Amino acid sequence: MSAVGSRLAAALAIALLAALVAAPAKSQPAAAAPTAEEIIAAADLVRNPDKAFRLTSTLIEYVGGKPRDRVVLVIFAREDKATRQFSNLARYAEPLRDTGKMALLNAPNLWFYDPASKTSIRISPQQRLIGQASDADVLTVNLARDYRGVILGEETLQDADRKDRLCWHLDMTAATADAIYSRMEYWVERGTYRAVKAKFYSDSGRLLKIAYFRKYQEQLGQLRPTETIIIDAVDANLVTTINSTDYRFQDIPDTWFQRDFLPRLKVD
């Protein structure tokens, strides 16, 4: 190549490089917005450990701001990976008069066992446990499995600590016979997928209660809500709190979730 040709080639290379540098970077496609089902499933992962576990739930009923009643439950939960259903066993630890009583959720059935009579009876998951809390409110469930949801929009609302949270607002209707409530409204914080607030409705469409989820703490490898505040939809003076502590992973035998085994079950 002649000297003139070399200079032309070098000039072309420089011009091409300059053009590449000056060209705007190709924009990346925007991430698709999550669907309602994806939001509910992600919120389930925040609430529920992925292995069998136990925890202790302390429920306190307040009337006009004053404590009136208290129940302590030790709860064992395990997910069936095939069906995505959770089995739950709740043993009463307090008050003393109820010690040893148990509630067994082996979906879709919920059984209550009394060691005094050594019999178990079927009860409704919506049956009142204490104050505004039902048995269903202390048990572990997969909402993504039991409900179908739609996103109503995005809202900034105050959580239980009066802190603003940007949330997805979801309307959820029961999709399986295992769903505890016919309908829920659910507020899940954008970005963290933490549940902030929920409203629960009866089969007739009546608002039953409002729940706030707070005190997110590191439990079993994830920040999880350790306190739920449940407010009566009619009388705001009726409030029940559920505080969850002593989270532990624990292998749980199949027999613990069998109704016929309850009279022989020895749980620490």
Tab-separated table of C-alpha atoms in Angstrom:
chain	number	residue	atom	x	y	z
A	1	MET	CA	0.000	0.000	0.000
A	2	SER	CA	1.296	3.424	-0.908
A	3	ALA	CA	1.852	6.119	1.690
A	4	VAL	CA	-1.244	7.925	0.440
A	5	GLY	CA	-3.303	4.715	0.735
A	6	SER	CA	-2.073	4.128	4.263
A	7	ARG	CA	-3.083	7.622	5.292
A	8	LEU	CA	-6.568	7.141	3.767
A	9	ALA	CA	-7.049	3.800	5.540
A	10	ALA	CA	-6.001	5.309	8.867
A	11	ALA	CA	-8.331	8.254	8.344
A	12	LEU	CA	-11.251	5.933	7.576
A	13	ALA	CA	-10.547	3.820	10.681
A	14	ILE	CA	-10.462	6.921	12.900
A	15	ALA	CA	-13.672	8.222	11.339
A	16	LEU	CA	-15.403	4.838	11.885
A	17	LEU	CA	-14.262	4.703	15.509
A	18	ALA	CA	-15.463	8.248	16.109
A	19	ALA	CA	-18.837	7.392	14.600
A	20	LEU	CA	-19.179	4.356	16.848
A	21	VAL	CA	-18.293	6.400	19.943
A	22	ALA	CA	-20.694	9.172	18.977
A	23	ALA	CA	-23.578	6.819	18.192
A	24	PRO	CA	-26.171	6.626	20.989
A	25	ALA	CA	-26.195	3.358	22.927
A	26	LYS	CA	-28.999	1.026	21.869
A	27	SER	CA	-31.720	1.300	24.472
A	28	GLN	CA	-32.534	-1.802	26.518
A	29	PRO	CA	-36.138	-2.996	26.488
A	30	ALA	CA	-38.010	-1.904	29.593
A	31	ALA	CA	-38.624	-4.661	32.127
A	32	ALA	CA	-42.149	-5.957	31.897
A	33	ALA	CA	-44.358	-4.929	34.792
A	34	PRO	CA	-45.196	-7.837	37.079
A	35	THR	CA	-48.620	-9.387	36.837
A	36	ALA	CA	-50.961	-9.635	39.796
A	37	GLU	CA	-50.148	-13.341	40.115
A	38	GLU	CA	-46.414	-12.595	40.156
A	39	ILE	CA	-46.848	-9.932	42.852
A	40	ILE	CA	-48.916	-12.244	45.072
A	41	ALA	CA	-46.424	-15.100	44.600
A	42	ALA	CA	-43.471	-12.841	45.459
A	43	ALA	CA	-45.284	-11.607	48.582
A	44	ASP	CA	-45.877	-15.243	49.577
A	45	LEU	CA	-42.114	-15.864	49.387
A	46	VAL	CA	-41.535	-12.949	51.762
A	47	ARG	CA	-44.059	-14.330	54.276
A	48	ASN	CA	-43.392	-18.058	54.012
A	49	PRO	CA	-40.103	-19.960	54.506
A	50	ASP	CA	-39.372	-22.525	51.792
A	51	LYS	CA	-38.711	-25.373	54.233
A	52	ALA	CA	-40.679	-26.890	57.103
A	53	PHE	CA	-40.575	-24.579	60.107
A	54	ARG	CA	-42.064	-23.687	63.475
A	55	LEU	CA	-42.802	-20.422	65.220
A	56	THR	CA	-44.559	-19.125	68.303
A	57	SER	CA	-47.513	-16.750	67.864
A	58	THR	CA	-48.779	-14.619	70.747
A	59	LEU	CA	-52.254	-13.185	70.235
A	60	ILE	CA	-53.535	-10.363	72.428
A	61	GLU	CA	-57.047	-8.965	72.214
A	62	TYR	CA	-57.474	-5.255	73.021
A	63	VAL	CA	-60.698	-3.424	73.766
A	64	GLY	CA	-60.448	0.347	73.813
A	65	GLY	CA	-56.664	0.030	74.006
A	66	LYS	CA	-56.678	-2.271	77.048
A	67	PRO	CA	-55.644	-5.941	76.825
A	68	ARG	CA	-58.512	-8.342	77.559
A	69	ASP	CA	-57.388	-11.827	76.511
A	70	ARG	CA	-54.231	-13.656	75.442
A	71	VAL	CA	-53.439	-16.901	73.639
A	72	VAL	CA	-50.039	-18.397	72.783
A	73	LEU	CA	-49.715	-20.975	70.006
A	74	VAL	CA	-46.762	-23.013	68.775
A	75	ILE	CA	-47.281	-23.541	65.053
A	76	PHE	CA	-45.647	-26.109	62.776
A	77	ALA	CA	-46.002	-25.648	59.003
A	78	ARG	CA	-44.805	-27.518	55.937
A	79	GLU	CA	-45.520	-26.992	52.247
A	80	ASP	CA	-46.397	-29.822	49.884
A	81	LYS	CA	-44.188	-28.906	46.923
A	82	ALA	CA	-46.494	-30.767	44.509
A	83	THR	CA	-49.753	-29.073	45.485
A	84	ARG	CA	-48.230	-25.888	47.036
A	85	GLN	CA	-50.590	-26.391	49.973
A	86	PHE	CA	-49.355	-25.799	53.509
A	87	SER	CA	-50.225	-28.222	56.273
A	88	ASN	CA	-50.355	-26.597	59.712
A	89	LEU	CA	-50.436	-27.882	63.264
A	90	ALA	CA	-51.093	-25.307	66.005
A	91	ARG	CA	-50.661	-26.354	69.644
A	92	TYR	CA	-52.003	-24.195	72.444
A	93	ALA	CA	-49.257	-23.252	74.924
A	94	GLU	CA	-51.292	-20.651	76.884
A	95	PRO	CA	-53.604	-20.082	78.701
A	96	LEU	CA	-53.156	-23.022	81.043
A	97	ARG	CA	-56.776	-24.129	80.625
A	98	ASP	CA	-56.174	-24.705	76.898
A	99	THR	CA	-52.691	-26.227	77.051
A	100	GLY	CA	-52.450	-29.289	74.837
A	101	LYS	CA	-55.369	-28.409	72.594
A	102	MET	CA	-54.510	-28.427	68.911
A	103	ALA	CA	-55.780	-27.214	65.559
A	104	LEU	CA	-54.796	-29.164	62.459
A	105	LEU	CA	-55.119	-27.722	58.969
A	106	ASN	CA	-54.827	-30.443	56.384
A	107	ALA	CA	-56.424	-28.622	53.477
A	108	PRO	CA	-59.221	-28.232	52.908
A	109	ASN	CA	-60.131	-29.477	56.394
A	110	LEU	CA	-59.436	-27.799	59.719
A	111	TRP	CA	-59.767	-29.942	62.839
A	112	PHE	CA	-59.810	-28.931	66.506
A	113	TYR	CA	-58.541	-31.507	69.009
A	114	ASP	CA	-59.223	-31.472	72.750
A	115	PRO	CA	-57.026	-33.847	74.812
A	116	ALA	CA	-59.661	-33.939	77.582
A	117	SER	CA	-62.133	-35.752	75.338
A	118	LYS	CA	-59.480	-37.166	72.959
A	119	THR	CA	-61.761	-36.266	70.091
A	120	SER	CA	-61.382	-33.951	67.132
A	121	ILE	CA	-64.124	-31.976	65.455
A	122	ARG	CA	-64.135	-30.179	62.136
A	123	ILE	CA	-64.290	-26.376	62.389
A	124	SER	CA	-64.415	-23.471	59.970
A	125	PRO	CA	-61.116	-21.679	59.262
A	126	GLN	CA	-63.030	-18.434	59.850
A	127	GLN	CA	-64.050	-19.505	63.342
A	128	ARG	CA	-62.972	-16.888	65.855
A	129	LEU	CA	-59.850	-17.817	67.798
A	130	ILE	CA	-59.517	-14.730	69.965
A	131	GLY	CA	-60.786	-11.190	69.420
A	132	GLN	CA	-60.728	-10.351	65.703
A	133	ALA	CA	-58.319	-13.200	64.827
A	134	SER	CA	-59.592	-16.435	63.339
A	135	ASP	CA	-57.720	-19.711	63.114
A	136	ALA	CA	-56.963	-18.861	59.496
A	137	ASP	CA	-55.149	-15.675	60.470
A	138	VAL	CA	-52.374	-17.544	62.299
A	139	LEU	CA	-51.873	-20.363	59.807
A	140	THR	CA	-49.481	-20.357	56.846
A	141	VAL	CA	-51.143	-20.398	53.421
A	142	ASN	CA	-50.139	-19.739	49.817
A	143	LEU	CA	-52.302	-16.857	48.618
A	144	ALA	CA	-50.988	-17.237	45.057
A	145	ARG	CA	-52.444	-20.720	44.957
A	146	ASP	CA	-55.820	-19.910	46.484
A	147	TYR	CA	-56.650	-16.554	44.843
A	148	ARG	CA	-56.807	-14.864	41.485
A	149	GLY	CA	-55.999	-11.173	41.516
A	150	VAL	CA	-56.136	-8.038	39.443
A	151	ILE	CA	-54.076	-4.895	39.939
A	152	LEU	CA	-56.372	-1.969	40.694
A	153	GLY	CA	-53.503	0.502	40.565
A	154	GLU	CA	-50.640	1.970	42.538
A	155	GLU	CA	-51.219	3.894	45.743
A	156	THR	CA	-49.162	5.606	48.384
A	157	LEU	CA	-50.611	4.702	51.738
A	158	GLN	CA	-49.468	4.928	55.328
A	159	ASP	CA	-48.430	1.725	57.032
A	160	ALA	CA	-49.087	0.956	60.697
A	161	ASP	CA	-46.155	3.198	61.652
A	162	ARG	CA	-47.599	6.087	59.576
A	163	LYS	CA	-44.808	5.816	57.032
A	164	ASP	CA	-45.699	6.343	53.371
A	165	ARG	CA	-45.387	3.220	51.213
A	166	LEU	CA	-45.842	3.023	47.428
A	167	CYS	CA	-47.897	-0.107	46.922
A	168	TRP	CA	-49.676	-2.173	44.333
A	169	HIS	CA	-53.351	-2.391	45.236
A	170	LEU	CA	-54.760	-5.811	44.362
A	171	ASP	CA	-58.296	-7.169	44.356
A	172	MET	CA	-58.268	-10.924	44.985
A	173	THR	CA	-61.085	-13.449	44.692
A	174	ALA	CA	-61.064	-17.048	45.881
A	175	ALA	CA	-59.947	-19.515	43.207
A	176	THR	CA	-59.966	-22.760	45.215
A	177	ALA	CA	-62.084	-24.332	47.907
A	178	ASP	CA	-59.112	-23.904	50.251
A	179	ALA	CA	-59.288	-20.105	50.176
A	180	ILE	CA	-60.161	-18.806	53.626
A	181	TYR	CA	-61.982	-15.646	52.550
A	182	SER	CA	-64.130	-15.079	49.483
A	183	ARG	CA	-62.386	-11.831	48.665
A	184	MET	CA	-59.381	-9.825	49.781
A	185	GLU	CA	-57.916	-6.458	49.031
A	186	TYR	CA	-54.157	-6.557	49.341
A	187	TRP	CA	-51.526	-3.813	49.337
A	188	VAL	CA	-47.977	-4.959	48.521
A	189	GLU	CA	-45.045	-2.539	48.552
A	190	ARG	CA	-43.342	-1.978	45.186
A	191	GLY	CA	-39.776	-3.173	45.089
A	192	THR	CA	-39.767	-5.156	48.343
A	193	TYR	CA	-42.935	-7.226	47.769
A	194	ARG	CA	-43.751	-6.817	51.462
A	195	ALA	CA	-47.401	-7.022	52.427
A	196	VAL	CA	-48.468	-3.758	54.068
A	197	LYS	CA	-52.240	-3.992	54.465
A	198	ALA	CA	-55.173	-6.299	53.712
A	199	LYS	CA	-58.959	-6.184	53.909
A	200	PHE	CA	-60.970	-9.380	54.289
A	201	TYR	CA	-64.561	-9.863	53.121
A	202	SER	CA	-67.306	-12.360	53.955
A	203	ASP	CA	-69.148	-14.482	51.377
A	204	SER	CA	-71.891	-11.817	51.353
A	205	GLY	CA	-69.369	-9.111	50.502
A	206	ARG	CA	-69.296	-7.523	53.962
A	207	LEU	CA	-65.957	-6.111	55.119
A	208	LEU	CA	-64.932	-8.157	58.163
A	209	LYS	CA	-61.596	-6.752	59.268
A	210	ILE	CA	-58.509	-4.818	58.269
A	211	ALA	CA	-54.972	-6.087	58.850
A	212	TYR	CA	-51.638	-4.272	58.883
A	213	PHE	CA	-48.338	-6.160	58.620
A	214	ARG	CA	-45.311	-4.627	60.342
A	215	LYS	CA	-42.055	-5.165	62.238
A	216	TYR	CA	-40.215	-6.812	59.349
A	217	GLN	CA	-37.256	-8.643	60.871
A	218	GLU	CA	-34.660	-11.139	59.682
A	219	GLN	CA	-36.209	-14.566	60.237
A	220	LEU	CA	-35.005	-17.767	58.547
A	221	GLY	CA	-32.967	-15.908	55.938
A	222	GLN	CA	-35.515	-13.266	54.937
A	223	LEU	CA	-37.074	-10.088	56.274
A	224	ARG	CA	-40.547	-11.225	57.330
A	225	PRO	CA	-43.458	-9.517	59.113
A	226	THR	CA	-43.384	-10.416	62.799
A	227	GLU	CA	-46.482	-8.508	63.856
A	228	THR	CA	-49.991	-8.360	62.411
A	229	ILE	CA	-52.524	-5.846	63.695
A	230	ILE	CA	-56.142	-6.810	63.022
A	231	ILE	CA	-58.838	-4.142	63.399
A	232	ASP	CA	-62.563	-4.853	63.470
A	233	ALA	CA	-64.234	-3.341	60.403
A	234	VAL	CA	-67.206	-2.045	62.416
A	235	ASP	CA	-65.687	-1.067	65.769
A	236	ALA	CA	-62.112	0.227	65.566
A	237	ASN	CA	-61.835	-0.126	69.365
A	238	LEU	CA	-61.612	-3.896	68.876
A	239	VAL	CA	-58.048	-4.767	67.945
A	240	THR	CA	-56.057	-7.991	68.058
A	241	THR	CA	-52.298	-8.273	67.606
A	242	ILE	CA	-50.378	-11.363	66.501
A	243	ASN	CA	-46.667	-11.356	67.346
A	244	SER	CA	-44.541	-14.116	65.843
A	245	THR	CA	-41.246	-15.180	67.441
A	246	ASP	CA	-38.907	-18.143	67.791
A	247	TYR	CA	-38.798	-19.033	64.098
A	248	ARG	CA	-36.924	-22.277	63.494
A	249	PHE	CA	-36.505	-24.681	60.616
A	250	GLN	CA	-37.645	-28.109	61.776
A	251	ASP	CA	-38.256	-31.456	60.128
A	252	ILE	CA	-41.877	-32.396	60.734
A	253	PRO	CA	-43.049	-36.025	60.398
A	254	ASP	CA	-46.022	-36.786	58.154
A	255	THR	CA	-47.885	-38.229	61.151
A	256	TRP	CA	-48.097	-34.785	62.764
A	257	PHE	CA	-50.529	-33.756	60.021
A	258	GLN	CA	-52.787	-36.814	60.354
A	259	ARG	CA	-56.019	-36.375	62.254
A	260	ASP	CA	-56.030	-39.948	63.587
A	261	PHE	CA	-52.575	-39.454	65.106
A	262	LEU	CA	-53.524	-36.416	67.204
A	263	PRO	CA	-54.322	-38.404	70.436
A	264	ARG	CA	-50.817	-39.935	70.335
A	265	LEU	CA	-48.974	-36.796	69.296
A	266	LYS	CA	-46.366	-35.527	71.744
A	267	VAL	CA	-45.181	-32.029	70.836
A	268	ASP	CA	-42.615	-30.010	72.819
